[in-house]
PDB file of C-alpha atoms and ligand atoms in Angstrom:
ATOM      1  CA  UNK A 181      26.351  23.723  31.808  1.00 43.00           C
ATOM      2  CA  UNK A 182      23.251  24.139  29.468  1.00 48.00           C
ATOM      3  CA  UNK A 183      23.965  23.062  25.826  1.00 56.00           C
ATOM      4  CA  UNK A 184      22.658  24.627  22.809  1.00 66.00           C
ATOM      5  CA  UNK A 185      20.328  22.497  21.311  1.00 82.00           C
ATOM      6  CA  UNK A 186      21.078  21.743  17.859  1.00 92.00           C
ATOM      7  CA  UNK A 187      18.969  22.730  14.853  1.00 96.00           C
ATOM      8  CA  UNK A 188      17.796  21.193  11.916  1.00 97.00           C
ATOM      9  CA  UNK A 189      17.825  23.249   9.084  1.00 98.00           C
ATOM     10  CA  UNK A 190      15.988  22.304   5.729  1.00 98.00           C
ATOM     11  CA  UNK A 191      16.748  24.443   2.373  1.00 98.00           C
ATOM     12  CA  UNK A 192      14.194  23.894  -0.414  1.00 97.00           C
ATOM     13  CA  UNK A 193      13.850  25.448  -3.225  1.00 96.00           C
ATOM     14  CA  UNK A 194      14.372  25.779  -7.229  1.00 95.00           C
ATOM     15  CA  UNK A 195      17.304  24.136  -9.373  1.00 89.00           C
ATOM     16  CA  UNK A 196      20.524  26.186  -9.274  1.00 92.00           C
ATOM     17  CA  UNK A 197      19.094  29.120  -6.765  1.00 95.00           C
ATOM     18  CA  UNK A 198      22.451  28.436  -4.971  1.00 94.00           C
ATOM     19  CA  UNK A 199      20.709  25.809  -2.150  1.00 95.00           C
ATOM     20  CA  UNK A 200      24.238  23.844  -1.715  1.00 92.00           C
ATOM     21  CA  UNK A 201      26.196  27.042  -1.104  1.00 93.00           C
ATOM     22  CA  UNK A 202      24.560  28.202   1.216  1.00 97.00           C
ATOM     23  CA  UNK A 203      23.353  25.093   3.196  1.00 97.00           C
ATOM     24  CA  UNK A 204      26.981  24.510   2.952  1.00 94.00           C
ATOM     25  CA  UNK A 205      28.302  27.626   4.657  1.00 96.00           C
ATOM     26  CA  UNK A 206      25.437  27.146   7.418  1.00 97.00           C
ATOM     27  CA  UNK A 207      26.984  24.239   8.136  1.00 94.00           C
ATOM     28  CA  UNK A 208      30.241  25.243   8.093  1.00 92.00           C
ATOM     29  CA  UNK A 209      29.879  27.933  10.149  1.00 95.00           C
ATOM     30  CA  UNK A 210      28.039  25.837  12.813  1.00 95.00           C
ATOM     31  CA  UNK A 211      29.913  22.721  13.040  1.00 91.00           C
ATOM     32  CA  UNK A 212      27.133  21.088  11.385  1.00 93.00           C
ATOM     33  CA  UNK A 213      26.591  18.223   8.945  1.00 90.00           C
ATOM     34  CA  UNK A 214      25.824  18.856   5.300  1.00 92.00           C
ATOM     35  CA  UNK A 215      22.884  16.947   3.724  1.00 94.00           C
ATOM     36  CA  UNK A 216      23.163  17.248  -0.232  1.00 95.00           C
ATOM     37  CA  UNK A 217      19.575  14.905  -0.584  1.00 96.00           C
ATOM     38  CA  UNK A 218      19.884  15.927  -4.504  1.00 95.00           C
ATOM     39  CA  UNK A 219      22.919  14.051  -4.899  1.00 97.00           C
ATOM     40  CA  UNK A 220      21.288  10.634  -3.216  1.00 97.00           C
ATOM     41  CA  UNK A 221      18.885  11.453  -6.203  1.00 97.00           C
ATOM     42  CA  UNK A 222      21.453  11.719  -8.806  1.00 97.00           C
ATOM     43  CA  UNK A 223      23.192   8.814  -7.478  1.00 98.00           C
ATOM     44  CA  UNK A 224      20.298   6.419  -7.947  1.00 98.00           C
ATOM     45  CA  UNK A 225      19.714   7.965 -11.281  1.00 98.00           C
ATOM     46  CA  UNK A 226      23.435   7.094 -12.622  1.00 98.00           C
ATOM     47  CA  UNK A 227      23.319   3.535 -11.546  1.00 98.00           C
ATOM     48  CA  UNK A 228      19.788   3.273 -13.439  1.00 98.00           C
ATOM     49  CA  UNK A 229      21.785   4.872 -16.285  1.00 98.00           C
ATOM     50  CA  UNK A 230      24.332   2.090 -16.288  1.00 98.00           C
ATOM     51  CA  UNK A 231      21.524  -0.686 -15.432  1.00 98.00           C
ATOM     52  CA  UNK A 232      19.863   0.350 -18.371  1.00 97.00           C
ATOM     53  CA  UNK A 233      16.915   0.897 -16.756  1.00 98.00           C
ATOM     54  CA  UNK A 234      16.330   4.326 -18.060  1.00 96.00           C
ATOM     55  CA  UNK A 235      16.538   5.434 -21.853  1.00 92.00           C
ATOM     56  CA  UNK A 236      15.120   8.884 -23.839  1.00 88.00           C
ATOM     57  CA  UNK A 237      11.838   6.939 -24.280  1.00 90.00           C
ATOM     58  CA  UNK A 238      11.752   4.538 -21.600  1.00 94.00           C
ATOM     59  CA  UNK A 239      11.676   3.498 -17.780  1.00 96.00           C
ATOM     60  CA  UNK A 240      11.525   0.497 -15.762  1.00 97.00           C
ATOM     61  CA  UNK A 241       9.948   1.462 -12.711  1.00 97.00           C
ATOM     62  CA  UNK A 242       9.837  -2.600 -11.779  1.00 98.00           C
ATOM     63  CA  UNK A 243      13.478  -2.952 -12.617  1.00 98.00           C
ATOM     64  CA  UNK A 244      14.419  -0.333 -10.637  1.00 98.00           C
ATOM     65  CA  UNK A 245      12.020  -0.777  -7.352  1.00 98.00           C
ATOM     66  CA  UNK A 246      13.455  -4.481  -7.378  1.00 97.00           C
ATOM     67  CA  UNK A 247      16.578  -3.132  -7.382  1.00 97.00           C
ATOM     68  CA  UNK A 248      16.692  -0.507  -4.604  1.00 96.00           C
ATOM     69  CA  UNK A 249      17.912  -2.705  -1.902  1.00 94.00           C
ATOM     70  CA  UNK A 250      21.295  -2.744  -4.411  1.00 96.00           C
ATOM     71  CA  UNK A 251      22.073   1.153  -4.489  1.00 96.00           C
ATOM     72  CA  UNK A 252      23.975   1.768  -1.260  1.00 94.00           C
ATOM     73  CA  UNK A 253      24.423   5.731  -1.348  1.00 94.00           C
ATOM     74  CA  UNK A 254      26.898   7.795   1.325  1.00 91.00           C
ATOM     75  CA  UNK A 255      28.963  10.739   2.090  1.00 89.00           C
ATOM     76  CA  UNK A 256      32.305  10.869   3.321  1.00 88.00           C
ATOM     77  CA  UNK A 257      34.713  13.990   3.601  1.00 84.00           C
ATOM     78  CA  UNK A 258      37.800  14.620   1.283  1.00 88.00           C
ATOM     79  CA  UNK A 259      40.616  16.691   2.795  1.00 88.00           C
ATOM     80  CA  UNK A 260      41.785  17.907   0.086  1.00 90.00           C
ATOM     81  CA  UNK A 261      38.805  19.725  -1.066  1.00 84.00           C
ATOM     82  CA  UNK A 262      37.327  20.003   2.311  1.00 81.00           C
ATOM     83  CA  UNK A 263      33.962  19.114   0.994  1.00 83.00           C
ATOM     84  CA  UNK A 264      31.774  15.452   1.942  1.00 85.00           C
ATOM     85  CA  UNK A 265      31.687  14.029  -1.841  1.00 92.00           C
ATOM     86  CA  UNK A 266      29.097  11.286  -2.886  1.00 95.00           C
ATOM     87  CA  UNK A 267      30.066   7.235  -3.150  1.00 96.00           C
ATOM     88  CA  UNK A 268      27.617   4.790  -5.151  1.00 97.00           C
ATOM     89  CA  UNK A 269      28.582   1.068  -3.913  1.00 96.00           C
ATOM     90  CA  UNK A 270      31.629   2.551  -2.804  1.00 95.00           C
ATOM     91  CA  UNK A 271      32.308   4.366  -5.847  1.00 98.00           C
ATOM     92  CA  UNK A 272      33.312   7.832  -5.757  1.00 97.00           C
ATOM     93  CA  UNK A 273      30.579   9.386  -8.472  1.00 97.00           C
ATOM     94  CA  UNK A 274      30.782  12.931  -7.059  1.00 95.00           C
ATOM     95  CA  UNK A 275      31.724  14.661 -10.957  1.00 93.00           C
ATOM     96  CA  UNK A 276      29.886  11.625 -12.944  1.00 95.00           C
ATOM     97  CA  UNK A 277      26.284  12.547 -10.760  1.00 97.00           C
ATOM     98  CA  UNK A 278      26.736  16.519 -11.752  1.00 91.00           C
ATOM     99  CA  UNK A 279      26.773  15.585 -15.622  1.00 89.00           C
ATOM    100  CA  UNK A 280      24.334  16.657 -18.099  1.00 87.00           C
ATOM    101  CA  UNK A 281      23.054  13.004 -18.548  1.00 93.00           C
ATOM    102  CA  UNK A 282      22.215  12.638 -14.613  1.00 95.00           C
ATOM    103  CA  UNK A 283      20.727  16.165 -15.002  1.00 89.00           C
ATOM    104  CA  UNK A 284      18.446  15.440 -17.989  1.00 91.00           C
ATOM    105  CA  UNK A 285      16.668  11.655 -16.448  1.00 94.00           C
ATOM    106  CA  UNK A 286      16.735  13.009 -12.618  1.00 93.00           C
ATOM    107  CA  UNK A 287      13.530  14.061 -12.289  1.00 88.00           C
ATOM    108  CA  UNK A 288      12.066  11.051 -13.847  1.00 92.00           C
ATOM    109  CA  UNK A 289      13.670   9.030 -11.230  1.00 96.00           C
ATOM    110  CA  UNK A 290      12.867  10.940  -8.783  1.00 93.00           C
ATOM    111  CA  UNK A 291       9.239  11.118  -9.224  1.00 91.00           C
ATOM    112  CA  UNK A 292       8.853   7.169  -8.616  1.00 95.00           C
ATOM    113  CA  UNK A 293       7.257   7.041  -5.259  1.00 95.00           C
ATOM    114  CA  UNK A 294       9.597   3.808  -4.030  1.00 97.00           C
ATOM    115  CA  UNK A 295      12.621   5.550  -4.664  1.00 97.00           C
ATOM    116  CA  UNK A 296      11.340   8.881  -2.930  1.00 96.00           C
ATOM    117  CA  UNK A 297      10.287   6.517  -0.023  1.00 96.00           C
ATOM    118  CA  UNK A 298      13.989   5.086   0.202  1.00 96.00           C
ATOM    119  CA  UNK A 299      15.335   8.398  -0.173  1.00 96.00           C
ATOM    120  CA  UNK A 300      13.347   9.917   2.684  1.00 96.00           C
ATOM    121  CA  UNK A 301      13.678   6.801   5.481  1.00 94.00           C
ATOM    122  CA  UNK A 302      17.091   7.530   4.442  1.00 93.00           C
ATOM    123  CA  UNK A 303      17.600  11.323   5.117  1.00 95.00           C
ATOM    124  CA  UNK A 304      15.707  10.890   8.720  1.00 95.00           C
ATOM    125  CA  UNK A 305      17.829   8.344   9.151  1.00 92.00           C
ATOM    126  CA  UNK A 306      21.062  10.651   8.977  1.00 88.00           C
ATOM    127  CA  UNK A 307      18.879  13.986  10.558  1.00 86.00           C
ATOM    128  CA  UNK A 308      18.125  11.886  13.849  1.00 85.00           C
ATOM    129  CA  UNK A 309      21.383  13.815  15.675  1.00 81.00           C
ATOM    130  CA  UNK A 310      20.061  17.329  14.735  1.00 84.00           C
ATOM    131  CA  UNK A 311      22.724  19.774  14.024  1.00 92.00           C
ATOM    132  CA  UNK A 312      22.401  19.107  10.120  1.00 94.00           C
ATOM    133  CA  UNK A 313      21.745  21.512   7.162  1.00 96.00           C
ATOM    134  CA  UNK A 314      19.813  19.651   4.414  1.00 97.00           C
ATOM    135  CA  UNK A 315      19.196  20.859   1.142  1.00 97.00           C
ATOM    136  CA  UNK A 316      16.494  19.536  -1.856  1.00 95.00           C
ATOM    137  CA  UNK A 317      13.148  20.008  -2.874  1.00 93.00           C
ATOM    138  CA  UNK A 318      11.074  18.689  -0.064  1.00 95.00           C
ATOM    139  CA  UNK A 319      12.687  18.891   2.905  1.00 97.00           C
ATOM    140  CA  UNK A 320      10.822  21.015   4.914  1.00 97.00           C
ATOM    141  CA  UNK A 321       7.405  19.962   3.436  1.00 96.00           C
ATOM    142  CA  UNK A 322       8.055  15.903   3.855  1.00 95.00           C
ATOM    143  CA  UNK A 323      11.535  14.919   4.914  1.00 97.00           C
ATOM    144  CA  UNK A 324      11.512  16.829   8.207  1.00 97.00           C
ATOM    145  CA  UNK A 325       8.140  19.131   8.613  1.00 97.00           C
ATOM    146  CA  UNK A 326       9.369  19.912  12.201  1.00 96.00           C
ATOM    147  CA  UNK A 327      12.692  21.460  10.661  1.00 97.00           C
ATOM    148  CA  UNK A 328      13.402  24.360  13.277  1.00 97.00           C
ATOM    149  CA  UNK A 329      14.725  26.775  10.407  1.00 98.00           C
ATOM    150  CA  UNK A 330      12.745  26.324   6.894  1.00 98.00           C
ATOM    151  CA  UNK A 331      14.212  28.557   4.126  1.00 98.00           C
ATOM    152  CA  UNK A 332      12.636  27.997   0.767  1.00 98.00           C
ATOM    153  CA  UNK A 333      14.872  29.406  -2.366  1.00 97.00           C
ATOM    154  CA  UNK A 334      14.317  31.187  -5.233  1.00 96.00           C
ATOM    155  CA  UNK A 335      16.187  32.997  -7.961  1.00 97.00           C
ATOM    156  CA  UNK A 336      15.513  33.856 -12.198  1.00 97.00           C
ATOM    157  CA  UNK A 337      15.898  31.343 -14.801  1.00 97.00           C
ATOM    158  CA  UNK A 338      18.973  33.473 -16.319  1.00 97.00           C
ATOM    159  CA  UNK A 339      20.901  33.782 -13.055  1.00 96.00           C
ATOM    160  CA  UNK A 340      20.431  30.337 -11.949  1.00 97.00           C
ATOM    161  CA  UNK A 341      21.741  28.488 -15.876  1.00 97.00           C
ATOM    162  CA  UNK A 342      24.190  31.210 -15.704  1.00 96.00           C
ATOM    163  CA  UNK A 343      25.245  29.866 -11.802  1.00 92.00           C
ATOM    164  CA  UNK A 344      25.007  25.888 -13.178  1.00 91.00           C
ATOM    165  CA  UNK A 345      26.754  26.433 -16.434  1.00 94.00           C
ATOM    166  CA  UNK A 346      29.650  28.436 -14.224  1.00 93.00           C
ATOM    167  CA  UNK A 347      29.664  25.404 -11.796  1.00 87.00           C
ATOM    168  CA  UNK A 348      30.230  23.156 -14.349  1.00 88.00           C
ATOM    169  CA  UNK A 349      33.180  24.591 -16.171  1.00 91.00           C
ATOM    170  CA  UNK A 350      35.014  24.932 -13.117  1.00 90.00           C
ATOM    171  CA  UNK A 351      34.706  21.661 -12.520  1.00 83.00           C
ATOM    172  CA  UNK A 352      36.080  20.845 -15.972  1.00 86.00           C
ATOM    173  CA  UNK A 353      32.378  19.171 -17.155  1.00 85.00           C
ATOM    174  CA  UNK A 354      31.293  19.790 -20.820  1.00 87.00           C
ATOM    175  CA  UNK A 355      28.312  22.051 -21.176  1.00 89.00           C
ATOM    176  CA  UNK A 356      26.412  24.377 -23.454  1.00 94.00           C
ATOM    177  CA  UNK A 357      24.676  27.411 -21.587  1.00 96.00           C
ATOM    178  CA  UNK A 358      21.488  27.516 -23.650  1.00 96.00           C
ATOM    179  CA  UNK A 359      20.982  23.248 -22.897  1.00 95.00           C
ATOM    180  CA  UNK A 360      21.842  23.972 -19.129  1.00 94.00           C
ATOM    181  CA  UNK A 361      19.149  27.029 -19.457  1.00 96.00           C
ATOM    182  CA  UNK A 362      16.486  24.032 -20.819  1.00 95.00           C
ATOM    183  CA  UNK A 363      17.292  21.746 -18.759  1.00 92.00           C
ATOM    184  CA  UNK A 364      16.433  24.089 -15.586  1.00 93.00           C
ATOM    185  CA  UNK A 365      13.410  24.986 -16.835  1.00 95.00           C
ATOM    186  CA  UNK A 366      12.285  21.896 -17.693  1.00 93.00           C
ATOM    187  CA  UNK A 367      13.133  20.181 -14.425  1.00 88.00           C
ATOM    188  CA  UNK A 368      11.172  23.200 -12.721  1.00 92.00           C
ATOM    189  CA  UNK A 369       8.001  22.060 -14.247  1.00 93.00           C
ATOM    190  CA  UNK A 370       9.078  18.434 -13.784  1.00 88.00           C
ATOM    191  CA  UNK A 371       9.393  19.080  -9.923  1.00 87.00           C
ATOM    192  CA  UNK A 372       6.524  21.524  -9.948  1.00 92.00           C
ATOM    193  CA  UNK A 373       4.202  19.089 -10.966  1.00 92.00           C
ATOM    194  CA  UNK A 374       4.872  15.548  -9.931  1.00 85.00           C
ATOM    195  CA  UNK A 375       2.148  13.998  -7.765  1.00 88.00           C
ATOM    196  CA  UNK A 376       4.418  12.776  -4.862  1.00 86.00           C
ATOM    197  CA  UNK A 377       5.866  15.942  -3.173  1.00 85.00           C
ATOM    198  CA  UNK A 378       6.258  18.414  -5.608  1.00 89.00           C
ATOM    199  CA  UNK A 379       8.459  21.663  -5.160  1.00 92.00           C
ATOM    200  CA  UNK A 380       6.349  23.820  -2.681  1.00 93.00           C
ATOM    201  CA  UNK A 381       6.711  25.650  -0.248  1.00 96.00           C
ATOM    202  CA  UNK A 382       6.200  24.885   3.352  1.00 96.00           C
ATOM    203  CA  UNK A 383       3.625  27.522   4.527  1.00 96.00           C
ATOM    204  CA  UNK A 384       5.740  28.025   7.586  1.00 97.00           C
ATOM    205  CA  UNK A 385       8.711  28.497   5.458  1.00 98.00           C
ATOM    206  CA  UNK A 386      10.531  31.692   4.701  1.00 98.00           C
ATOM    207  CA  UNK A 387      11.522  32.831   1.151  1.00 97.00           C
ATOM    208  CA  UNK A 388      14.404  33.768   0.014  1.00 98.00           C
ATOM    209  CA  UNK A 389      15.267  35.416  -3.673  1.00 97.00           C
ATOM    210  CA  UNK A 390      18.570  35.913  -3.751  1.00 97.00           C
ATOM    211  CA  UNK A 391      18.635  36.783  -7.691  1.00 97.00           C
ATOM    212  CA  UNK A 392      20.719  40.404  -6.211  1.00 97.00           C
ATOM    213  CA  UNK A 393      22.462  38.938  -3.642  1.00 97.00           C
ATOM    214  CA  UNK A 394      25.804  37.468  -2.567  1.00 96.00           C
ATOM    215  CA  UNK A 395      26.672  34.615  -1.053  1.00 96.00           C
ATOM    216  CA  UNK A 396      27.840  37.020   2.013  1.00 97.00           C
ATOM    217  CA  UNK A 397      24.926  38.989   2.035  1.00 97.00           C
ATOM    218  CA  UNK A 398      22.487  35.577   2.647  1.00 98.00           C
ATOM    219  CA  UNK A 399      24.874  34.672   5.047  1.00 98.00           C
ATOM    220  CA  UNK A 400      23.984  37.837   6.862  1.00 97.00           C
ATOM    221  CA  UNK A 401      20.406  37.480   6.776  1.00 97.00           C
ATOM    222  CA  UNK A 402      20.195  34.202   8.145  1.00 97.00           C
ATOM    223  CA  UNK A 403      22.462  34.638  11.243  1.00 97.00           C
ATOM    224  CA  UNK A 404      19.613  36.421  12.528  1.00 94.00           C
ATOM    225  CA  UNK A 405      17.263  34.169  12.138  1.00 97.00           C
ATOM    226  CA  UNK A 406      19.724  31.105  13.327  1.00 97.00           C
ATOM    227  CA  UNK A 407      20.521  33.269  16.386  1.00 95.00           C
ATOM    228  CA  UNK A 408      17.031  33.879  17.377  1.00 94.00           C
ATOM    229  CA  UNK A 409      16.024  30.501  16.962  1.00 94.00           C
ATOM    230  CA  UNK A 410      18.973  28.876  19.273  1.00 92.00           C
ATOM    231  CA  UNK A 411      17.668  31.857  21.622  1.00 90.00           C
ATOM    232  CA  UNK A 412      14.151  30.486  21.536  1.00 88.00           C
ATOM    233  CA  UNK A 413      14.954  26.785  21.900  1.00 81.00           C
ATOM    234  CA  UNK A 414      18.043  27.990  25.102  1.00 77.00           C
ATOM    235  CA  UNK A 415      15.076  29.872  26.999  1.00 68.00           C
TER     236      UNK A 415
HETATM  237  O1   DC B 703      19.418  19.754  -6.211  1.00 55.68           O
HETATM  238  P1   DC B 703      19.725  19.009  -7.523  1.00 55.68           P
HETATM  239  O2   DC B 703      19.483  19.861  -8.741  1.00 55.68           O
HETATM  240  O3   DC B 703      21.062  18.378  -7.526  1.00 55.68           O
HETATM  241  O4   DC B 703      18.630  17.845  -7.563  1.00 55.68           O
HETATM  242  C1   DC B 703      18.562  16.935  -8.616  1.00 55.68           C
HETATM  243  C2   DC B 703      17.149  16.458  -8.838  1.00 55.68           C
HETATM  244  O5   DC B 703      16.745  15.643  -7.731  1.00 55.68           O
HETATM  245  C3   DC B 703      16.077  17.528  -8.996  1.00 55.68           C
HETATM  246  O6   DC B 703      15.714  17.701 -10.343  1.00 55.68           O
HETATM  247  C4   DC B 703      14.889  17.003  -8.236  1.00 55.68           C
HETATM  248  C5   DC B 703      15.397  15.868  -7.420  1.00 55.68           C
HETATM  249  N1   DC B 703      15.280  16.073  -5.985  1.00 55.68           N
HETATM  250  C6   DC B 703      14.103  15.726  -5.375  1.00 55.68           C
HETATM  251  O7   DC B 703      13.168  15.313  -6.055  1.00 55.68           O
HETATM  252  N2   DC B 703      13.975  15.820  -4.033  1.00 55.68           N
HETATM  253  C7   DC B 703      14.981  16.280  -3.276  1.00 55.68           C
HETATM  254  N3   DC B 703      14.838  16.364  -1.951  1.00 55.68           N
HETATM  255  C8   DC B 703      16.207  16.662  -3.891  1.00 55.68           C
HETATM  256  C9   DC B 703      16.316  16.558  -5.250  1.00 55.68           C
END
């Protein structure tokens, strides 16, 4: 019997435009594994928190490049919530890494080029089985620019704070809507504009606004696309 062959799938695309949903339900919906490469970000960026190695004013890029080999970042699956949740050292940080302290120094971090290199040999690492859904900022342009499916994601400002500040109350995490509105903005110029593999666009990548739309209806419009592709790859 012929097997399908399995799909990588990268999701890029802007703070809060709703990448983990729907990378999530991809995966779900094709056995999959979900790749939340944000969260390896944030992870790294709490344990520089705690290190000290990053302040309001300050970073120490040596400290933390000497230090990489330390931060041991993985996934593993909770039951209860059905959802793969983020360890640090073996530490369960999934709630500490969504704060608004991880949110406001992440983009620093994550603009040092040894840490994206880390990151990176890390995600091909886990992507060398295929049939995995990854979502961040530069997956289909540097992580995997052979990704069979590249969907790059865009919504406004107001519907994406209004998105973050509703995930964060529902997961019982302090927040003010107009500092989760600044904070988005400001990391879109942050990730806009770093040297090392800013937010773009993959040329071959296809956009999606979903400002208007529902989770269902994106779910929808990328069966097609899915469907075609496992078509293509089967023939
Ligand atoms: O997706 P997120 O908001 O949880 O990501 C947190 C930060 O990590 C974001 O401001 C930019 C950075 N990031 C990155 O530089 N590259 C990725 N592939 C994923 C996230």
């Amino acid at each position: 019997m012929k097997m399908d062959k399995k799909l990588i799938i990268a999701i890029d695309g802007y703070s809060s435009s709703g990448k983990s949903t729907f990378a999530r339900s991809i995966a779900r919906e094709l056995n999959y594994i979900y790749i939340d490469s944000g969260a390896m970000y944030r992870a790294v960026t709490l344990y520089c928190i705690r290190k000290g190695y990053v302040t309001e004013d300050r970073i120490d890029t040596a400290s933390i490049t000497e230090d990489l080999g330390n931060i041991h970042i993985s996934f593993c699956y909770n039951p209860d919530t059905g959802e793969f949740e983020t360890y640090l050292n073996s530490e369960n940080v999934e709630k500490e890494i969504r704060g608004i302290k991880v949110s406001a120094h992440v983009s620093r971090i994550s603009m040092i080029p040894e840490v994206r290199a880390r990151m990176v040999e890390l995600q091909r690492q886990i992507g060398v089985y295929k049939g995995i859904v990854m979502d961040g900022r530069d997956i289909g342009t540097v992580v995997f620019p052979d990704a069979d499916i590249k969907i790059f994601m865009t919504a406004s400002v107001d519907v994406r704070a209004k998105r973050r500040y509703e995930e964060l109350k529902s997961k019982k995490i302090d927040a003010d809507y107009e500092e989760v509105k600044r904070n988005i903005i400001t990391r879109d110029i942050t990730d806009e504009n770093r040297d090392i593999s800013p937010l773009r666009k993959a040329d071959d990548a296809i956009l999606l606004d979903n400002t208007r739309m529902t989770i269902e209806d994106q779910m929808k419009w990328i069966r097609d696309i899915i469907g075609k592709k496992l078509n293509e790859n089967r023939n």
